[in-house]
XYZ file of C-alpha atoms in Angstrom:
704
model
C 90.159 -54.453 -50.547
C 86.829 -52.573 -50.626
C 85.845 -49.914 -47.661
C 83.403 -51.801 -46.444
C 85.664 -54.781 -46.053
C 88.985 -52.679 -44.284
C 86.101 -51.183 -41.945
C 84.979 -54.673 -40.479
C 89.130 -55.521 -40.375
C 89.744 -52.418 -38.516
C 86.905 -53.100 -36.098
C 87.942 -56.619 -35.537
C 91.656 -55.666 -34.969
C 90.099 -53.070 -32.251
C 88.106 -55.282 -30.472
C 90.678 -57.773 -30.757
C 93.640 -56.006 -28.609
C 91.020 -54.701 -26.238
C 89.722 -58.094 -25.348
C 93.469 -58.926 -24.944
C 94.259 -56.276 -22.679
C 91.171 -56.633 -20.384
C 91.978 -60.551 -19.888
C 96.074 -60.002 -19.323
C 95.362 -56.986 -16.875
C 91.661 -55.980 -15.204
C 91.837 -52.411 -14.313
C 90.802 -50.909 -10.899
C 87.655 -48.637 -11.725
C 86.634 -47.493 -8.061
C 88.243 -43.918 -8.461
C 87.067 -43.762 -11.455
C 84.660 -40.647 -12.277
C 82.270 -40.566 -14.654
C 82.456 -37.075 -16.342
C 79.099 -37.484 -19.209
C 76.289 -39.204 -16.646
C 73.128 -37.583 -17.176
C 72.244 -38.469 -13.469
C 73.334 -35.924 -10.956
C 73.062 -36.128 -7.064
C 72.900 -33.703 -4.890
C 71.281 -30.120 -4.030
C 72.005 -26.841 -5.958
C 69.988 -23.588 -5.235
C 69.914 -19.567 -6.467
C 68.614 -17.138 -4.135
C 68.175 -13.533 -5.008
C 67.037 -10.856 -2.519
C 66.612 -7.332 -2.746
C 64.741 -4.527 -2.167
C 63.970 -1.747 -4.710
C 62.550 1.775 -4.557
C 59.960 3.111 -6.782
C 59.853 7.036 -7.465
C 55.838 7.892 -8.679
C 53.208 6.236 -8.716
C 52.322 5.379 -12.432
C 49.493 2.390 -13.587
C 50.826 2.069 -16.960
C 54.210 1.907 -15.940
C 52.947 -0.659 -13.243
C 51.107 -2.997 -15.474
C 51.725 -6.638 -15.273
C 55.098 -5.936 -13.235
C 54.038 -5.171 -9.812
C 55.595 -1.606 -9.395
C 52.361 0.870 -9.837
C 53.032 2.777 -6.334
C 55.418 4.732 -5.251
C 57.310 2.963 -2.105
C 59.791 0.635 -1.363
C 58.960 -2.966 -2.197
C 61.167 -6.258 -0.612
C 61.551 -9.076 -3.245
C 63.398 -12.619 -3.515
C 63.709 -14.901 -6.441
C 65.248 -18.581 -6.972
C 65.368 -21.801 -7.976
C 66.861 -24.786 -7.157
C 67.010 -28.810 -7.847
C 67.354 -31.747 -5.838
C 68.115 -34.850 -6.999
C 68.852 -38.334 -5.268
C 68.246 -41.893 -6.795
C 66.797 -41.417 -9.798
C 64.398 -38.674 -8.308
C 64.366 -35.298 -8.533
C 62.705 -31.788 -7.084
C 62.741 -28.369 -9.255
C 61.514 -25.394 -7.527
C 61.073 -21.872 -8.645
C 60.168 -18.368 -7.413
C 59.911 -14.838 -8.903
C 58.929 -11.413 -7.764
C 57.581 -13.173 -4.184
C 57.495 -9.811 -2.859
C 55.574 -8.127 -5.407
C 51.479 -8.605 -7.001
C 53.266 -10.397 -9.789
C 54.860 -13.291 -7.715
C 54.778 -16.913 -8.963
C 55.895 -19.810 -7.741
C 56.371 -23.183 -9.109
C 57.440 -26.593 -8.222
C 58.282 -29.846 -10.158
C 58.891 -33.425 -8.436
C 58.981 -37.028 -9.343
C 61.042 -39.747 -10.578
C 61.323 -39.085 -14.477
C 60.283 -42.038 -16.643
C 58.029 -43.328 -14.066
C 56.238 -40.759 -12.247
C 55.759 -36.372 -12.253
C 53.862 -33.732 -10.783
C 53.660 -30.360 -10.673
C 52.281 -27.357 -8.525
C 51.907 -24.228 -10.167
C 51.025 -20.466 -8.416
C 51.222 -17.289 -10.550
C 49.035 -13.649 -10.007
C 49.326 -11.153 -12.673
C 48.327 -7.361 -11.615
C 46.848 -5.507 -14.635
C 46.372 -1.837 -14.235
C 45.079 0.664 -16.687
C 44.228 4.336 -15.085
C 44.855 5.795 -12.090
C 43.693 9.316 -12.920
C 40.246 8.239 -13.212
C 37.363 8.958 -10.589
C 33.715 8.431 -9.772
C 30.476 9.816 -8.108
C 29.451 5.598 -7.494
C 29.611 3.992 -4.629
C 29.936 0.239 -4.796
C 27.757 -1.742 -2.429
C 28.362 -5.073 -0.983
C 26.296 -7.137 -3.629
C 28.116 -5.056 -6.572
C 25.797 -2.275 -7.306
C 26.848 1.185 -8.017
C 25.068 3.141 -5.776
C 24.571 7.430 -5.621
C 26.309 9.263 -2.807
C 24.124 10.678 -0.407
C 22.704 14.146 -1.197
C 23.080 13.764 -4.951
C 20.489 15.493 -7.391
C 19.874 14.377 -10.865
C 19.812 17.028 -13.399
C 19.793 16.772 -17.493
C 23.427 17.752 -18.115
C 26.704 17.415 -16.752
C 26.657 21.068 -15.923
C 24.108 20.928 -13.516
C 25.810 18.302 -11.407
C 25.797 20.677 -8.063
C 27.265 17.524 -5.951
C 29.785 16.597 -8.978
C 32.827 18.214 -7.357
C 32.265 16.936 -3.894
C 30.904 13.766 -4.727
C 33.773 12.170 -7.027
C 36.551 9.795 -5.454
C 39.028 8.256 -7.106
C 38.076 4.848 -8.887
C 42.091 3.434 -10.484
C 40.489 1.219 -13.098
C 42.991 -2.343 -12.297
C 41.882 -5.946 -12.167
C 43.991 -9.186 -10.872
C 45.038 -12.361 -12.088
C 45.620 -15.177 -9.791
C 45.837 -18.662 -11.712
C 46.510 -22.372 -9.725
C 47.777 -25.086 -11.911
C 48.630 -28.889 -10.728
C 49.430 -31.222 -12.572
C 50.655 -35.159 -12.700
C 51.778 -38.039 -14.891
C 52.133 -41.566 -14.394
C 53.765 -44.310 -16.553
C 51.662 -47.560 -16.489
C 52.903 -50.815 -17.565
C 53.026 -51.912 -20.860
C 54.039 -48.140 -22.373
C 50.793 -46.936 -21.024
C 51.019 -43.338 -19.565
C 48.416 -41.276 -18.365
C 48.094 -37.214 -16.934
C 46.107 -34.822 -15.382
C 46.121 -31.273 -15.056
C 43.553 -29.383 -13.004
C 43.889 -25.089 -12.938
C 41.732 -22.595 -11.501
C 41.828 -19.053 -12.593
C 40.788 -15.683 -10.667
C 40.075 -12.227 -11.800
C 38.639 -9.280 -10.674
C 38.779 -5.993 -9.987
C 36.951 -3.167 -12.057
C 36.873 -2.015 -15.893
C 34.728 0.146 -17.797
C 31.374 -0.060 -18.813
C 29.280 2.439 -21.043
C 25.693 2.332 -19.157
C 23.336 4.385 -21.491
C 19.877 5.737 -22.008
C 18.379 7.244 -24.829
C 19.604 10.991 -24.011
C 22.690 10.346 -21.689
C 25.417 7.848 -20.464
C 27.399 6.917 -17.449
C 30.711 5.587 -17.451
C 30.710 3.288 -15.133
C 33.574 1.864 -12.904
C 31.605 -2.060 -13.056
C 33.290 -3.899 -10.656
C 33.448 -7.979 -12.354
C 34.388 -11.144 -10.769
C 35.382 -14.157 -12.750
C 36.809 -17.885 -12.287
C 37.276 -20.564 -14.840
C 37.820 -24.167 -13.821
C 39.462 -26.238 -16.274
C 40.341 -30.204 -15.945
C 42.713 -31.948 -18.778
C 43.112 -35.926 -18.758
C 45.035 -37.840 -21.091
C 45.815 -41.655 -21.879
C 48.611 -42.271 -24.072
C 50.055 -45.858 -25.429
C 53.658 -45.263 -27.251
C 55.114 -47.711 -29.745
C 58.295 -47.821 -31.217
C 57.228 -45.755 -34.040
C 54.573 -43.701 -33.064
C 51.920 -42.880 -30.423
C 48.355 -42.519 -29.807
C 46.826 -40.740 -26.869
C 42.926 -39.931 -26.409
C 42.635 -36.706 -24.086
C 39.428 -34.850 -22.367
C 39.148 -31.293 -21.791
C 36.889 -29.213 -19.748
C 36.533 -25.558 -19.103
C 33.878 -24.059 -16.976
C 33.465 -20.384 -17.304
C 31.548 -18.380 -14.159
C 30.901 -14.403 -13.402
C 30.347 -13.962 -9.348
C 28.363 -11.229 -10.730
C 24.932 -11.614 -13.003
C 24.940 -8.309 -13.825
C 26.191 -4.742 -13.816
C 23.865 -2.395 -11.891
C 23.811 1.599 -11.237
C 21.810 4.100 -9.855
C 20.906 6.997 -12.732
C 22.952 10.141 -12.283
C 20.648 12.191 -14.812
C 17.418 13.553 -14.840
C 14.985 13.319 -17.525
C 12.203 15.515 -18.937
C 9.863 12.696 -18.848
C 10.312 9.878 -16.125
C 12.493 6.865 -16.990
C 10.517 4.637 -14.497
C 13.080 3.322 -13.012
C 16.711 4.757 -10.835
C 17.806 1.656 -11.138
C 19.584 0.354 -14.579
C 21.176 -3.118 -16.093
C 23.584 -4.764 -17.742
C 24.052 -8.475 -18.046
C 27.768 -9.582 -17.212
C 29.131 -12.311 -19.252
C 27.686 -15.311 -18.468
C 28.484 -18.788 -17.221
C 29.323 -21.307 -19.940
C 31.139 -24.457 -20.018
C 32.891 -25.768 -22.308
C 33.916 -29.959 -23.035
C 35.754 -31.732 -26.062
C 37.192 -35.232 -26.544
C 40.416 -35.797 -28.700
C 42.189 -38.400 -29.892
C 45.592 -37.958 -31.855
C 48.435 -40.209 -32.690
C 51.944 -39.623 -35.354
C 53.592 -42.711 -36.354
C 56.865 -43.000 -38.194
C 57.684 -44.601 -41.608
C 61.905 -44.702 -41.203
C 61.632 -46.464 -44.717
C 59.964 -44.322 -46.169
C 61.217 -41.552 -44.282
C 57.879 -39.958 -43.508
C 55.498 -39.061 -40.765
C 52.375 -39.081 -40.635
C 50.011 -37.820 -37.616
C 46.469 -37.080 -36.578
C 44.150 -35.344 -34.732
C 40.079 -35.860 -34.525
C 37.968 -33.646 -31.712
C 34.516 -33.176 -30.831
C 33.328 -30.943 -28.103
C 30.387 -29.285 -26.795
C 29.834 -25.352 -25.486
C 26.901 -24.411 -23.587
C 25.164 -21.717 -22.199
C 22.296 -21.959 -20.105
C 22.278 -19.021 -17.849
C 19.587 -17.119 -16.587
C 18.058 -14.530 -18.559
C 17.747 -10.576 -16.926
C 14.597 -8.606 -17.477
C 14.223 -6.928 -20.558
C 14.566 -3.536 -18.555
C 14.166 -2.291 -15.104
C 11.829 0.411 -16.967
C 8.639 -0.125 -14.639
C 6.920 1.813 -17.867
C 7.838 -0.451 -20.782
C 5.481 -3.612 -21.012
C 7.518 -5.882 -23.893
C 6.713 -9.613 -24.941
C 7.232 -12.361 -22.349
C 10.213 -13.732 -22.360
C 10.297 -16.740 -24.722
C 12.608 -18.652 -22.399
C 14.166 -18.776 -19.252
C 17.654 -18.580 -20.489
C 19.483 -18.890 -23.972
C 19.713 -22.832 -23.835
C 22.735 -22.058 -25.802
C 24.427 -24.829 -27.465
C 27.699 -25.132 -30.307
C 29.028 -28.596 -31.247
C 32.453 -28.386 -32.625
C 34.366 -30.641 -34.469
C 38.380 -30.759 -35.193
C 40.024 -32.552 -37.925
C 43.659 -32.645 -38.844
C 45.999 -34.663 -40.709
C 49.758 -33.745 -41.118
C 52.518 -35.544 -43.304
C 56.355 -34.713 -43.677
C 58.277 -36.728 -45.882
C 62.064 -36.819 -47.442
C 61.135 -38.664 -50.971
C 64.628 -37.769 -52.041
C 68.060 -36.727 -49.999
C 67.936 -33.147 -50.827
C 64.088 -32.435 -50.538
C 61.311 -32.444 -47.913
C 57.917 -32.339 -48.327
C 54.902 -30.885 -46.040
C 51.310 -31.787 -46.531
C 48.116 -31.033 -44.140
C 44.412 -30.460 -43.950
C 42.532 -29.013 -41.464
C 38.792 -29.009 -40.590
C 37.281 -26.917 -37.956
C 33.367 -26.501 -37.656
C 31.226 -24.498 -35.369
C 27.549 -26.366 -35.317
C 25.546 -23.641 -33.721
C 22.010 -25.299 -31.792
C 21.014 -22.725 -30.156
C 17.189 -22.691 -30.178
C 15.256 -19.613 -32.099
C 12.750 -17.892 -30.660
C 10.896 -13.996 -30.856
C 12.886 -11.539 -28.636
C 11.595 -7.869 -27.807
C 14.256 -5.408 -28.528
C 14.247 -2.567 -25.756
C 16.479 0.463 -26.824
C 18.326 1.983 -23.775
C 15.811 0.723 -21.346
C 13.611 3.972 -23.080
C 11.249 2.645 -25.464
C 10.407 -0.570 -27.213
C 11.556 -1.165 -30.756
C 7.963 -2.478 -31.786
C 9.430 -4.958 -33.827
C 10.055 -9.103 -32.115
C 13.176 -10.209 -33.966
C 14.273 -13.795 -34.158
C 17.455 -14.573 -33.018
C 20.405 -15.516 -34.892
C 22.528 -18.800 -34.280
C 25.753 -18.557 -36.477
C 27.615 -21.374 -37.653
C 30.525 -22.310 -39.758
C 32.649 -24.933 -41.342
C 36.404 -23.850 -42.390
C 38.443 -26.359 -44.273
C 42.658 -25.343 -44.410
C 44.884 -27.517 -46.864
C 48.733 -26.563 -46.819
C 51.497 -28.131 -49.078
C 54.737 -26.865 -49.131
C 58.361 -28.484 -50.224
C 61.611 -27.666 -49.574
C 64.972 -28.244 -52.089
C 68.287 -27.944 -51.603
C 69.526 -27.509 -55.485
C 72.999 -26.533 -54.318
C 74.650 -27.098 -50.819
C 74.708 -23.225 -51.162
C 71.184 -22.728 -52.181
C 67.571 -23.996 -50.752
C 64.749 -23.381 -53.159
C 61.035 -23.317 -51.456
C 57.752 -23.461 -52.047
C 53.957 -23.579 -51.299
C 49.996 -23.587 -52.051
C 47.350 -22.925 -49.282
C 43.696 -23.758 -49.795
C 41.224 -22.164 -47.382
C 37.100 -22.697 -47.941
C 34.575 -21.180 -45.551
C 31.293 -21.924 -45.776
C 28.398 -20.166 -43.356
C 25.029 -19.573 -42.418
C 22.867 -16.397 -41.726
C 25.525 -14.044 -42.929
C 25.879 -11.667 -46.442
C 28.365 -14.429 -47.914
C 28.193 -18.212 -47.362
C 30.992 -19.284 -49.127
C 34.654 -18.120 -49.924
C 37.892 -19.055 -50.705
C 41.257 -18.171 -50.241
C 44.265 -19.241 -52.614
C 47.567 -18.298 -51.745
C 50.495 -18.994 -53.318
C 54.223 -18.262 -52.358
C 58.034 -18.956 -53.254
C 61.095 -18.785 -50.821
C 65.245 -18.760 -51.880
C 67.888 -19.104 -49.488
C 71.032 -18.328 -50.358
C 74.371 -19.261 -48.387
C 76.905 -18.713 -50.215
C 79.617 -19.045 -47.416
C 78.973 -19.713 -43.903
C 78.814 -16.224 -43.094
C 76.487 -14.879 -44.890
C 72.812 -15.846 -45.817
C 70.075 -14.195 -47.949
C 66.302 -15.318 -47.743
C 63.595 -13.851 -49.742
C 60.009 -15.046 -49.935
C 57.235 -13.550 -51.946
C 53.482 -14.252 -52.583
C 50.361 -13.868 -53.689
C 46.889 -14.549 -52.436
C 43.272 -14.191 -53.505
C 40.708 -14.312 -51.124
C 36.957 -15.058 -53.585
C 32.870 -14.770 -52.912
C 30.418 -17.005 -54.331
C 28.202 -13.865 -53.512
C 27.070 -10.991 -51.120
C 23.751 -11.252 -50.525
C 22.709 -7.694 -50.352
C 19.075 -8.836 -49.421
C 20.779 -10.312 -46.098
C 22.223 -6.905 -45.420
C 19.035 -5.107 -45.426
C 17.888 -7.604 -43.272
C 20.554 -6.746 -40.524
C 19.485 -2.583 -41.702
C 22.818 -2.008 -43.184
C 23.622 -0.361 -46.303
C 23.259 -3.130 -49.118
C 26.313 -1.554 -50.624
C 28.832 -2.090 -48.054
C 31.183 -5.029 -47.611
C 32.619 -6.246 -44.731
C 35.985 -6.599 -44.782
C 36.496 -10.239 -43.814
C 33.775 -11.321 -45.985
C 35.217 -9.300 -49.229
C 36.962 -10.155 -52.088
C 40.904 -9.334 -51.656
C 43.632 -9.846 -53.281
C 47.166 -9.736 -51.824
C 51.039 -9.479 -52.333
C 53.587 -9.983 -50.391
C 57.583 -10.129 -50.044
C 59.867 -10.267 -47.035
C 63.748 -9.866 -47.883
C 66.581 -10.701 -44.948
C 70.429 -10.663 -44.910
C 72.043 -12.036 -42.444
C 76.131 -11.489 -41.825
C 78.697 -12.461 -39.860
C 82.267 -13.269 -41.032
C 84.520 -15.277 -38.920
C 87.278 -12.542 -39.347
C 85.089 -9.682 -37.585
C 83.718 -10.067 -34.666
C 80.211 -8.506 -35.504
C 76.586 -10.149 -36.350
C 74.426 -7.991 -38.711
C 70.759 -8.518 -39.683
C 68.153 -6.976 -42.017
C 64.894 -7.746 -42.624
C 62.157 -5.642 -44.639
C 58.557 -6.567 -45.269
C 56.241 -5.332 -47.842
C 52.312 -6.145 -48.407
C 49.221 -4.680 -50.326
C 45.457 -5.460 -50.345
C 43.031 -4.302 -52.738
C 39.237 -4.857 -52.517
C 38.732 -4.132 -55.748
C 35.046 -4.850 -55.521
C 34.313 -3.164 -52.605
C 32.122 -0.002 -53.322
C 31.708 0.934 -49.352
C 33.953 -0.297 -46.791
C 38.029 -1.076 -46.503
C 39.204 -0.807 -50.401
C 42.563 -0.834 -49.623
C 45.983 -1.265 -47.216
C 49.619 -1.459 -47.214
C 52.280 -2.714 -44.706
C 55.966 -1.873 -45.086
C 57.946 -2.928 -42.284
C 61.844 -2.799 -41.936
C 64.383 -4.162 -39.209
C 68.007 -3.904 -38.775
C 70.093 -5.543 -35.544
C 73.905 -5.446 -35.103
C 75.981 -6.887 -32.464
C 79.607 -6.267 -31.975
C 82.198 -7.931 -29.381
C 84.747 -5.578 -28.608
C 86.799 -7.743 -27.007
C 86.113 -11.298 -25.006
C 84.768 -9.386 -21.954
C 83.094 -6.044 -23.587
C 80.169 -6.042 -26.589
C 77.425 -4.043 -28.080
C 74.234 -4.158 -29.726
C 72.058 -1.987 -31.418
C 68.740 -2.382 -33.087
C 66.088 -0.076 -34.988
C 62.574 -0.743 -36.376
C 60.283 1.056 -38.853
C 57.116 -0.270 -39.546
C 53.987 1.514 -41.498
C 50.260 0.993 -42.015
C 48.331 2.443 -44.657
C 44.398 1.871 -45.014
C 42.223 3.494 -47.179
C 37.548 3.283 -46.568
C 34.380 4.309 -47.997
C 31.463 5.305 -46.605
C 27.921 6.749 -46.965
C 26.192 9.438 -44.408
C 23.274 9.403 -46.782
C 22.740 5.409 -47.002
C 23.303 5.233 -50.559
C 26.457 5.556 -52.881
C 29.886 6.880 -51.639
C 30.187 10.011 -49.968
C 33.370 10.007 -48.163
C 36.387 8.961 -47.942
C 38.810 8.138 -45.078
C 42.669 7.537 -45.390
C 43.966 6.031 -41.980
C 48.159 6.248 -41.321
C 50.226 4.766 -38.415
C 53.548 4.897 -38.040
C 55.820 3.524 -35.345
C 59.639 3.396 -34.925
C 62.168 1.429 -32.386
C 65.621 1.881 -31.216
C 67.624 0.054 -29.141
C 71.290 -0.287 -27.862
C 73.005 -1.748 -25.092
C 76.379 -2.229 -23.717
C 78.384 -5.393 -21.879
C 81.205 -5.302 -19.752
C 82.165 -7.944 -17.983
C 85.310 -8.658 -15.411
C 85.930 -4.750 -14.815
C 88.528 -4.942 -12.065
C 88.439 -9.085 -12.379
C 84.858 -8.908 -10.547
C 82.208 -6.180 -11.125
C 79.907 -6.760 -14.711
C 78.341 -3.619 -16.279
C 74.804 -4.024 -18.329
C 73.667 -0.611 -20.127
C 70.585 -0.652 -21.863
C 68.546 1.933 -24.065
C 65.507 1.155 -25.863
C 63.249 4.205 -27.218
C 59.804 3.418 -29.203
C 57.052 6.142 -30.970
C 53.880 6.028 -32.810
C 51.832 8.097 -34.717
C 48.208 7.841 -36.181
C 46.371 10.245 -38.358
C 43.088 9.766 -39.804
C 42.307 12.313 -42.610
C 38.381 12.431 -43.803
C 37.286 13.609 -47.302
C 33.591 14.420 -47.439
C 31.461 15.596 -49.969
C 29.388 17.214 -47.272
C 31.706 19.073 -45.514
C 35.519 18.657 -47.464
C 38.406 17.891 -46.743
C 39.270 17.585 -42.633
C 41.372 15.386 -39.964
C 41.328 13.580 -36.963
C 43.858 15.017 -33.947
C 46.610 12.661 -34.368
C 47.670 10.350 -32.228
C 51.017 9.614 -31.076
C 53.059 7.409 -28.196
C 56.274 7.490 -26.813
C 58.041 4.992 -24.859
C 61.936 5.667 -23.287
C 63.383 2.780 -21.191
C 66.786 2.543 -19.914
C 68.456 0.008 -17.357
C 71.906 0.161 -15.687
C 73.086 -2.708 -13.747
C 76.341 -3.313 -11.643
C 76.946 -7.143 -10.271
C 79.724 -7.246 -8.194
C 80.993 -10.697 -7.436
C 82.666 -11.261 -3.900
C 82.997 -15.186 -4.488
C 81.980 -18.011 -6.439
C 78.608 -18.168 -4.198
C 77.943 -14.143 -3.141
C 77.652 -11.405 -6.081
C 75.804 -8.235 -5.177
C 74.019 -6.297 -7.419
C 73.049 -2.430 -7.589
C 70.515 -1.428 -10.662
C 68.791 1.426 -11.777
C 65.836 1.251 -14.299
C 63.934 4.818 -15.727
C 61.068 4.526 -17.437
C 59.091 7.213 -19.085
C 56.021 6.637 -21.551
C 53.662 9.713 -22.738
C 51.036 10.100 -25.007
C 48.501 12.479 -26.911
C 45.446 11.346 -26.953
C 42.655 13.807 -28.352
C 39.649 11.576 -26.960
C 40.983 11.787 -23.358
C 42.687 15.129 -22.870
C 40.807 17.568 -21.074
C 37.865 15.028 -21.138
C 36.679 15.459 -17.071
C 33.853 14.035 -15.867
C 31.436 17.212 -16.699
C 33.319 18.287 -20.094
C 30.654 16.662 -21.794
C 26.895 17.727 -21.085
C 25.550 14.469 -21.739
C 28.047 11.934 -20.515
C 29.281 11.433 -17.068
C 32.797 10.274 -17.889
C 35.373 9.510 -15.411
C 38.561 11.516 -16.471
C 40.890 9.413 -17.331
C 43.926 11.139 -18.691
C 46.839 11.018 -21.167
C 49.636 9.137 -20.179
C 52.271 11.024 -19.068
C 54.052 9.072 -16.735
C 57.867 8.645 -15.598
C 59.478 6.624 -12.755
C 62.945 5.675 -11.580
C 63.248 2.446 -9.789
C 66.527 1.635 -7.852
C 67.624 -1.938 -6.738
C 69.973 -3.489 -4.343
C 70.566 -6.774 -3.793
C 72.669 -10.162 -3.825
C 72.716 -13.728 -5.665
C 73.460 -16.234 -3.121
C 74.489 -19.900 -4.658
C 74.591 -23.159 -2.029
C 74.358 -26.674 -2.371
C 76.979 -29.147 -4.217
C 76.186 -31.658 -6.662
C 77.692 -34.919 -7.354
C 78.049 -37.287 -10.510
């Protein structure tokens, strides 16, 4: 008897027995409970409430988390779910008492309709050691304080000391999200999404004249509105959808305007200068996408086609506020900027034979800049005219990327992979009009046993160019021997090795990863000549017992680069070598069920960074910039005491320290540089202790 006929007879016998039993005695199912039904009813919620005390003010340690000022914070986190008769509501809140709060609600009837509402805030904090003489008016203009006396140099600002006022460099982001979907008859569905994002605050802007610079605490007020609408049709083996996307950016301030703090030997012709803020702009895109599966051939094909337009028609500012200058008239009232975008992609994934898989894809990205050209006068630092009108240059490009990759399981323990990538880029109005990059790579994954895996990957990449047009470089007033790194010939070698071990007879897991890459720019005489990257990472976790575990991780990364330059606008006469090193160490301990009801968590991490720049010049010999250094330490201790199935109490301690050695900021007060009025930002040397006390309460019931 064949295996197929045996299986058939067993199935027939089983069904006959079950049918006979059902006919003989029908059981009472009124009290049966379904243990695997996917639909739950009822409500559940977790609330986490507490207070935190922060020991010190710190912009960098409070960046994005809301703990940037000394004091006591009340906070609420939570999440919950309610389901009934196929309907559901889920909600989530985080950091409700902080400036990093977020709230989200999702509801609907799965498979029919769903909608969501979300709110997020992100506080960004950069410096809290800065101060300025400028006062911001209601219209956003930076004005000098009463009684200010202009002078040619900062050391002669007699009112500087009494005029400086603290001004933090910070911003806040607020995002409102609305979304929904609805299932229509006939396998159609529609989706809609709306987003409003606002960013406002103060950033550092350099306001310069021909002989002096003021670092400005420039206010900004940005908003971006986006809309996403879609219609989708689902079939048995595929789908097709059409989507429309709109993004509209607006700036609440047209320009950064400031009153000049310096005096000049010759009158400047104005007391107030201006720099344009980012202009209002709009992006629209229409996209058609789809995918189809061919089960008989074990193949999936997907494709996307999209066209879009970027418009920028915000009005120009005047060439200058200097009344003593008379530049030519603006050729038009706005840039009338227009860029058409085209995106095409197609991908194929197939398993031609049982032990293999093939991936094939092509992507085309095109930017067609249709911004009209015109002659513009160049005004240099609001102080003089260049005397040479120039055409604005609209940049366009077309990039095609082809990828081919394949996997083959040579044995059950050995998988071989390989691939080839090709990227072709065409540009206009640049030194290199056409370039191509070819990449070949191979990979071997060997798993002699379930607990051990060795993964090795390596390859080479060559970026070639048709030619570097030195005449275009001269037109842009650049050294014709210099090669821009993104446009230059480059040859790259790279390799990565990973070792993973998790023995079944030992409660540990070990992972070691190493990566090395080398770049050579052999056809560049000036510019970037070489670059090397080396990184190592080790992760170890160990389960001491069922309730005790620890982990240790460490990492190291080194980046080196060599570049050549020319002080005389001729051949090479200096070289610079950059060395950047980063290291990371972390460890943690988890102890559960101490005294049957207490969990303890301890974490420690430290990261260090160093950067050195060495200069070898024919004119001045060997020299070096002062080194840059950073160090970050983080310690966390948390205790969780479970009082019952619903209630637990928590105590947490977090200590953070961040310090930098930055020569560009160290000792640079507002008046340190004679012709630069700075904000006096200091290198970071911050630490803070956060003590947290709270409870977690779970309520509600759910029924199968």
